[in-house]
Structure formats: C-alpha cells, structure tokens
Coordinates of C-alpha atoms in Angstrom, one line a residue:
X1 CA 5.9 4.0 -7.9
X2 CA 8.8 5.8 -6.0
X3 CA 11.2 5.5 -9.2
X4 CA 8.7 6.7 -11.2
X5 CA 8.1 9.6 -8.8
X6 CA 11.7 10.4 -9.1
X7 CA 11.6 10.3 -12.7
X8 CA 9.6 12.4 -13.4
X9 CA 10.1 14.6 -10.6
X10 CA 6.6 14.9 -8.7
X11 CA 6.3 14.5 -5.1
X12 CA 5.2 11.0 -3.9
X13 CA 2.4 10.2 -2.0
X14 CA 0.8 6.8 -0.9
X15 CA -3.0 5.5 0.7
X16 CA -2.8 1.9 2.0
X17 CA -6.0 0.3 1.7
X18 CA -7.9 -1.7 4.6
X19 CA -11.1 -3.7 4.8
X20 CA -13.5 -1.4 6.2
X21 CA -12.4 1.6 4.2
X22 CA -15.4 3.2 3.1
X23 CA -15.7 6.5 1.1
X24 CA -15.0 9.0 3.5
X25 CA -11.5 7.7 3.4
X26 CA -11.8 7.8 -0.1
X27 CA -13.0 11.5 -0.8
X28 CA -12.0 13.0 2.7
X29 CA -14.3 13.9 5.6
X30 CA -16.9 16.6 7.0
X31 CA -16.1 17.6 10.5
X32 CA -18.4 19.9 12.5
X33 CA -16.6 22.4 14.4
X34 CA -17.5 22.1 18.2
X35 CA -17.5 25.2 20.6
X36 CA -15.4 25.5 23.2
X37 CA -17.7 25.2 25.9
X38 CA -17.8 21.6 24.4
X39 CA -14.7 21.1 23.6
X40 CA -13.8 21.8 27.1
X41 CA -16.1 18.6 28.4
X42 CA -14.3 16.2 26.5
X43 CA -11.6 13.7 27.3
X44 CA -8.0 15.8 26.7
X45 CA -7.0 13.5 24.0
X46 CA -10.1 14.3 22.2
X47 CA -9.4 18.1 23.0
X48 CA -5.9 17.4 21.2
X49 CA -7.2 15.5 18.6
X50 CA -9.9 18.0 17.4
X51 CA -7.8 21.2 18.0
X52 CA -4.9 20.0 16.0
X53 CA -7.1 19.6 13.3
X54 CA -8.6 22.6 14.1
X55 CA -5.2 24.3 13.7
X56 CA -4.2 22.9 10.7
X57 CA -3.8 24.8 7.9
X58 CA -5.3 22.5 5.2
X59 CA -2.8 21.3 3.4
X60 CA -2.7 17.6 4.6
X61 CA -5.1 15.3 5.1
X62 CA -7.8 14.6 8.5
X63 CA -6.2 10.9 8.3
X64 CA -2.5 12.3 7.8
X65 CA -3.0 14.5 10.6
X66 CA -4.0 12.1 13.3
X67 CA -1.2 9.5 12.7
X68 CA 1.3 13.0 13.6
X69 CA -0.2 13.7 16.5
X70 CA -0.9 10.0 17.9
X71 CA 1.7 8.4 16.1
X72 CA -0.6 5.4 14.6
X73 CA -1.3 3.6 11.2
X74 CA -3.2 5.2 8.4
X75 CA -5.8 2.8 9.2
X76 CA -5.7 3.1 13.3
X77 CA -6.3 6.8 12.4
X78 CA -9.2 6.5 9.7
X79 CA -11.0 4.7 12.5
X80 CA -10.4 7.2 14.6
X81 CA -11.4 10.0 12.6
X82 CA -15.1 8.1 12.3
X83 CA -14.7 8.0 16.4
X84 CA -13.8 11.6 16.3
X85 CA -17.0 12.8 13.6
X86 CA -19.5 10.6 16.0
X87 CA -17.8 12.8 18.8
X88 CA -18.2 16.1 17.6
X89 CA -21.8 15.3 16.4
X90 CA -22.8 14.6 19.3
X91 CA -21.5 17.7 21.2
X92 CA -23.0 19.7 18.9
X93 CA -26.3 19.0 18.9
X94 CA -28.7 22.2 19.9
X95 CA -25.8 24.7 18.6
X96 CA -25.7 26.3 15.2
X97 CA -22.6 24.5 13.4
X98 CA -20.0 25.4 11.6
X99 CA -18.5 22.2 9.4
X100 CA -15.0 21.9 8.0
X101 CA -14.0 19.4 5.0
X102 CA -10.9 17.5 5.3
X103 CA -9.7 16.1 2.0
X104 CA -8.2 12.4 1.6
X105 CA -4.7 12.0 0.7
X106 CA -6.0 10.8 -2.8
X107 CA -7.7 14.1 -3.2
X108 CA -5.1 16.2 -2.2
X109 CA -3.0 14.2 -4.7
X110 CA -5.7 14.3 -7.4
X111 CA -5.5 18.5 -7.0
X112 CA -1.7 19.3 -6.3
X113 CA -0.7 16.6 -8.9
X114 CA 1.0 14.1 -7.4
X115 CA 1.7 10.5 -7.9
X116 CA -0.4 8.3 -5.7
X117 CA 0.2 4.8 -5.1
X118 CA -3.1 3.1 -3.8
X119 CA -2.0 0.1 -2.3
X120 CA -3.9 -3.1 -1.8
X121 CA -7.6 -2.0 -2.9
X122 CA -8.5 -5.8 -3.3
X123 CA -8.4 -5.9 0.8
X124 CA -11.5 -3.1 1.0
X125 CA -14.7 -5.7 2.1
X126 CA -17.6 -3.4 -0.1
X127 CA -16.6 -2.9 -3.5
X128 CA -18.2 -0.3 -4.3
X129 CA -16.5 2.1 -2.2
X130 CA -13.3 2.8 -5.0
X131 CA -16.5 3.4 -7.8
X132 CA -15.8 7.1 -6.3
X133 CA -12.8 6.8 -8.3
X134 CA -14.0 5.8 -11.6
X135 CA -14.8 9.0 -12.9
X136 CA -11.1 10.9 -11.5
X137 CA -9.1 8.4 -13.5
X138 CA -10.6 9.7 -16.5
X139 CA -8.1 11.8 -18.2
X140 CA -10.5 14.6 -18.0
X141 CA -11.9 13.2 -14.9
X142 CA -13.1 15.2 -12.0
X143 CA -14.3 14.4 -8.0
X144 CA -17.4 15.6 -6.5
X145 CA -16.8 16.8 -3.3
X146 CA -19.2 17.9 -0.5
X147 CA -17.6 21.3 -1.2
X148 CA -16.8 21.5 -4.8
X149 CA -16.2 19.2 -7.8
X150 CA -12.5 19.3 -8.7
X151 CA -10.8 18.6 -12.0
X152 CA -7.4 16.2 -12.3
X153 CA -4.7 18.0 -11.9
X154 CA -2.6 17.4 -15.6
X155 CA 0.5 15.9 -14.0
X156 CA -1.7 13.5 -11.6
X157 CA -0.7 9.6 -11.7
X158 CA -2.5 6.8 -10.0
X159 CA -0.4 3.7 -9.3
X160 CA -2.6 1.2 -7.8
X161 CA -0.3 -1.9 -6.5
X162 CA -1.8 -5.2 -5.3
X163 CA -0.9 -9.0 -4.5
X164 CA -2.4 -12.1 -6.1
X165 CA -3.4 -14.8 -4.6
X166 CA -3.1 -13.5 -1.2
X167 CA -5.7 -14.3 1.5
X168 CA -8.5 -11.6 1.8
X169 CA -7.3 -10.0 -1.7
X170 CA -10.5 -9.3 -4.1
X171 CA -10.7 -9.1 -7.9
X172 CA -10.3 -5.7 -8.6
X173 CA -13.2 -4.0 -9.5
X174 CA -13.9 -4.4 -13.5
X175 CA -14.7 -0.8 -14.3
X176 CA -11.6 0.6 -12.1
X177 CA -9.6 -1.9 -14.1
X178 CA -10.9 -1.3 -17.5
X179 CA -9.7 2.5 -16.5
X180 CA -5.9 1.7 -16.1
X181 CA -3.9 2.5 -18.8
X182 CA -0.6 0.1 -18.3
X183 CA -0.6 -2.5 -16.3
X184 CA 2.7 -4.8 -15.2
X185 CA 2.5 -8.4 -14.0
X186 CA 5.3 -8.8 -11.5
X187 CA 6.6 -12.0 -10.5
X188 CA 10.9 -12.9 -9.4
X189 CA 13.0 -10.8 -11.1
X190 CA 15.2 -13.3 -13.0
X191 CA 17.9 -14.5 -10.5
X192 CA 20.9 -12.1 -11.3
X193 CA 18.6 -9.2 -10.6
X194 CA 17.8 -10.8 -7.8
X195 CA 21.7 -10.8 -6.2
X196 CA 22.2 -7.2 -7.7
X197 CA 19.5 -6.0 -5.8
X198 CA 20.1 -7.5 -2.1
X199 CA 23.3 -6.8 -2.2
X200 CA 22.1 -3.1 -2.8
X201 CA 19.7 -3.3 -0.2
X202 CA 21.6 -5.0 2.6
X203 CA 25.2 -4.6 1.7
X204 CA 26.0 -8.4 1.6
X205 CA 28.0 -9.2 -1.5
X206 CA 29.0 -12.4 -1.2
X207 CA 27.7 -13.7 -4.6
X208 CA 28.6 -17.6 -4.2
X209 CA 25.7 -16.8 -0.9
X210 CA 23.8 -14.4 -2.6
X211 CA 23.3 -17.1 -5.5
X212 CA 22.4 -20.2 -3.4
X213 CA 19.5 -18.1 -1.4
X214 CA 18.1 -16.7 -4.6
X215 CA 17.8 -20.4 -6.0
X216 CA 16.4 -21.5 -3.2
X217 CA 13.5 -18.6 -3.3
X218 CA 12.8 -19.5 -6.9
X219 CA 12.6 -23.3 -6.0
X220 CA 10.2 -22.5 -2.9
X221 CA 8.4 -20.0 -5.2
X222 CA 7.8 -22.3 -8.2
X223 CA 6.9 -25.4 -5.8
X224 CA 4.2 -23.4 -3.4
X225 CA 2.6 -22.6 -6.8
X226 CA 2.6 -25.9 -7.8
X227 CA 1.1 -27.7 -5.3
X228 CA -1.1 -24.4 -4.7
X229 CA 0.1 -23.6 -1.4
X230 CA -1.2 -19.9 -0.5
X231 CA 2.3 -18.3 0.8
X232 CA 4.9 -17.2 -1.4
X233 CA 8.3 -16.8 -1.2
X234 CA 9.0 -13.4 -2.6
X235 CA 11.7 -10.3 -3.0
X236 CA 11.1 -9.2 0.4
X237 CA 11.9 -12.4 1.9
X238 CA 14.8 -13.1 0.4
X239 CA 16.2 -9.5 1.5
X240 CA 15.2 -10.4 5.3
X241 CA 17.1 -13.6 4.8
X242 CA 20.3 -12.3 3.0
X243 CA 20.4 -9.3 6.0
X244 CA 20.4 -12.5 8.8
X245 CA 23.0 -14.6 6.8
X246 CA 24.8 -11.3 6.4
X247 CA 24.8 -10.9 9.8
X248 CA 26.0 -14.0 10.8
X249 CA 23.2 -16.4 11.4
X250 CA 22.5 -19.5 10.0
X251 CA 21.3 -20.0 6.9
X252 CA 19.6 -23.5 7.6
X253 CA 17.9 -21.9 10.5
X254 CA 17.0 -18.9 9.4
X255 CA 15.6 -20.8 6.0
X256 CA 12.4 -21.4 8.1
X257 CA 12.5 -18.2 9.9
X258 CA 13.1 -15.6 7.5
X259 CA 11.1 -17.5 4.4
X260 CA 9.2 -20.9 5.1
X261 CA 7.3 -20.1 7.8
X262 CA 5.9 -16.8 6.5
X263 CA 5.0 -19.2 3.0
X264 CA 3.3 -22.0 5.6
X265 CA 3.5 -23.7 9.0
X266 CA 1.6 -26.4 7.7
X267 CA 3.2 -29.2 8.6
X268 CA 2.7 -31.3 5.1
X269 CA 3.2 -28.4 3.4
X270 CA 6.6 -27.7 4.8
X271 CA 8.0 -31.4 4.0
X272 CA 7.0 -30.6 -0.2
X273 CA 8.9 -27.1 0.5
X274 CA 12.1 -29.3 1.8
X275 CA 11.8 -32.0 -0.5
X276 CA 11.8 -29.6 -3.4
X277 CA 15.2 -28.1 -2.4
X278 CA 16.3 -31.8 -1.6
X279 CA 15.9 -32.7 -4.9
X280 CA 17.6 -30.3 -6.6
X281 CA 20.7 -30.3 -4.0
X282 CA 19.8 -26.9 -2.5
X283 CA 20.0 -28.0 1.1
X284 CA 23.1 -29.6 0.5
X285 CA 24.2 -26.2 -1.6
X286 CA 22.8 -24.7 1.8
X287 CA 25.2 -26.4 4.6
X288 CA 28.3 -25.5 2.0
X289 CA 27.3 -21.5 2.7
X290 CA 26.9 -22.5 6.0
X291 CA 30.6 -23.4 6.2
X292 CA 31.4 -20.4 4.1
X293 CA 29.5 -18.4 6.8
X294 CA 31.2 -19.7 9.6
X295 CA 34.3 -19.3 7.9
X296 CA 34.0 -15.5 8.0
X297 CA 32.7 -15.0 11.5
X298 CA 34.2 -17.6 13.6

C-alpha cells in the first residue's frame, strides 16, 4: 500500500481494525459541545481531552486526535472517544447543545483522496459494521454522513489487507468482497527475494546466512501448514531473526525465539517443526552458520 502510495504520488493513510469497532469508527463521530461551566467540573484529562478537540481545526480525525495528545493506539483511543461522547452527554443534559462531527480517517481519506489501507477487517466481531462501506467503494460511490452525504473523491484507493488462517480472523464480508477490484494472494516471496529483501531491511548481507534462515522459514512454513498448525513462519519473522544473527546472537537459539515460538509453544508441535528441518539437514546447515557467526564476532 505504501509503494503504491508512492507511485502514484497520494498521501498515505491507514485504519487498523479491532474487534469492537463499530460504525462510529467507521463514518466518524458526533460530539456535543459542553459549556464551560461543565467543562470546568470534569477531571483535567477530560478537560484536555475535549478542548483539544475542541481546538482542532478539522482536518484530522476525533480518533487521530486523541492518540497525539495521549500518546495511545488507534484502538485505545476509539475506546476512549465512546468514553469521552458518554461524558459530554452527560454534562449536557438541561443545556441547549451545540454538536460537532468528527470524521473517521476513512472519511477523511474517502474526501481528500487518499489511499487508505484498512487493515485487518476480518478481526471486527459484528459484521455488519464495514456494510457502511459498501456503497463508498462504488466507483461512483458516496457516504452518508450525519452532516452531509459525500461523493468519492476520483483519486481515492482502498487497500484492505488481511491474514488467513489467523486466530480471530473472519471471512470477509461477501458483498465488501464482491466490491474489490484486484485482489493478490500473498504467500513467501520465492527465496532469493527473500535474501534481497533482509538484507535491505537489516543490513546483514551475509548471503551463505541469509540463505540458510530463508530455507529454514520455507521448511517451517510448508510443514505448520501441513500438519495444520495455526502459526506461521512469515517475512516478518525472518527479518527479526536475520537482525539477531546479525547482531551476533545465536542462530540455534534465537531459531525458537525469533520464529518457533511465535508459530507454537506446543510442545508436540515444536518436535514436527524440528524434525522437519532435521530431515532435510537444516539444523545441521544451522550449527555451520553458527561457526560462521562466531567466526566474525569472537
């Protein structure tokens, strides 16, 4: 989504999904505008909270502007924001109210024409919640907000990532899937991409290491799937574990560390995982870069 960003040359903008996101974090969020009298009777992190977004001119989102001022997730501040809306109803009860909408970041990014990358929708528990979408991915599409129904900006782009097979992952919905014009199945890169691209992102070039550690994720890969173990050994692991070789560890040790034990812990599943790589000489492939590591930093 970034590359594609860069591209094309539109700014880049990202909502990470969580299990109780409902449709305020989809669409964005009414806020009633409390006096200062009460304003004054709340806690002073409330006080903060409200006046900064108060303050704010607009441009980014309720959810954006929370995790600035408290320094939190996206999904520690849509919580709080519901805190925050059940806060200022109350203290405005009996007074004549003024109420400010706060666009999402997806809205924002639906208007201004960004690229969005929606990340992980499969996690979000009720289903229907991302239906508010259906009708924006439309390429004439439009959102009905409490304000105003807005129309898809021409250079907006959804990306909408998601793993398989992970634990508390969904099918994504059929009718938001139906509206996706490409999608990619991405599994290992083959294993010279692989190299090419840890040594890019940690600086280690050491191919005759880079090689055995890639083998040994595409063995671990191929047999969790086999005997349908729910981990997987992926790109990202396989970075963590070239930047700890790289930096002298061991690379028996940081084997479990850095890749099986974020695959399993299960005891039974670990001795399939190591008789796998036994099988096909990786651990003894293994102690070799061990030497070779201890070579270069002893």
């Amino acid at each position: 989504a970034k590359a594609l960003s860069a591209r094309l040359g539109l700014p880049y903008t990202k909502v990470t999904c969580f299990a109780d996101m409902d449709k305020t974090d989809v669409i964005g969020a009414i806020l009633p505008v409390v006096s200062r009298e009460s304003l004054e009777k709340m806690e002073p992190e409330e006080q903060k909270l409200l006046k900064a977004l108060y303050e704010s001119d607009g441009f980014q989102s309720a959810a954006e502007i929370l995790m600035d001022v408290l320094g939190v997730s996206q999904e520690q501040a849509a919580l709080r924001m519901k805190k925050l809306l059940k806060l200022a109803a109350e203290n405005t009860e009996g007074e004549a109210v003024e109420y400010r909408f706060y666009p999402s970041e997806i809205v924002r990014a639906y208007q201004k024409g960004y690229i969005l990358e929606i990340q992980e929708p499969t996690v979000i528990r009720d289903a229907a919640v991302l239906m508010a979408l259906n009708s924006a991915l439309e390429l004439d599409g439009s959102i009905n907000l409490p304000t105003e129904i807005i129309r898809r900006h021409p250079d907006f782009i959804a990306v909408i990532t998601t793993n398989r097979n992970y634990a508390g992952c969904r099918p994504l919905n059929e009718a938001l899937r139906d509206r996706i014009q490409h999608t990619e199945k991405m599994d290992l890169p083959p294993k010279e991409v692989m190299m090419e691209r840890a040594a890019a992102k940690t600086g280690y070039r050491n191919r005759e290491v880079l090689d055995v550690l890639a083998e040994i994720i595409i063995v671990l890969d191929k047999t969790a799937r086999a005997n349908a173990i729910k981990g997987v050994a992926g790109m990202r692991s396989f970075f963590y574990w070239a930047d700890a070789v790289a930096a002298g560890a061991s690379a028996r040790e940081s084997l479990y560390h850095k890749v099986i034990y974020k695959i399993t812990t299960d005891s039974e599943e670990i001795r399939l995982l190591e008789e796998a790589l036994t099988s096909q000489g990786l651990l003894a492939s293994l102690e070799e870069v061990e030497l070779e590591v201890k070579k270069n930093y002893g």
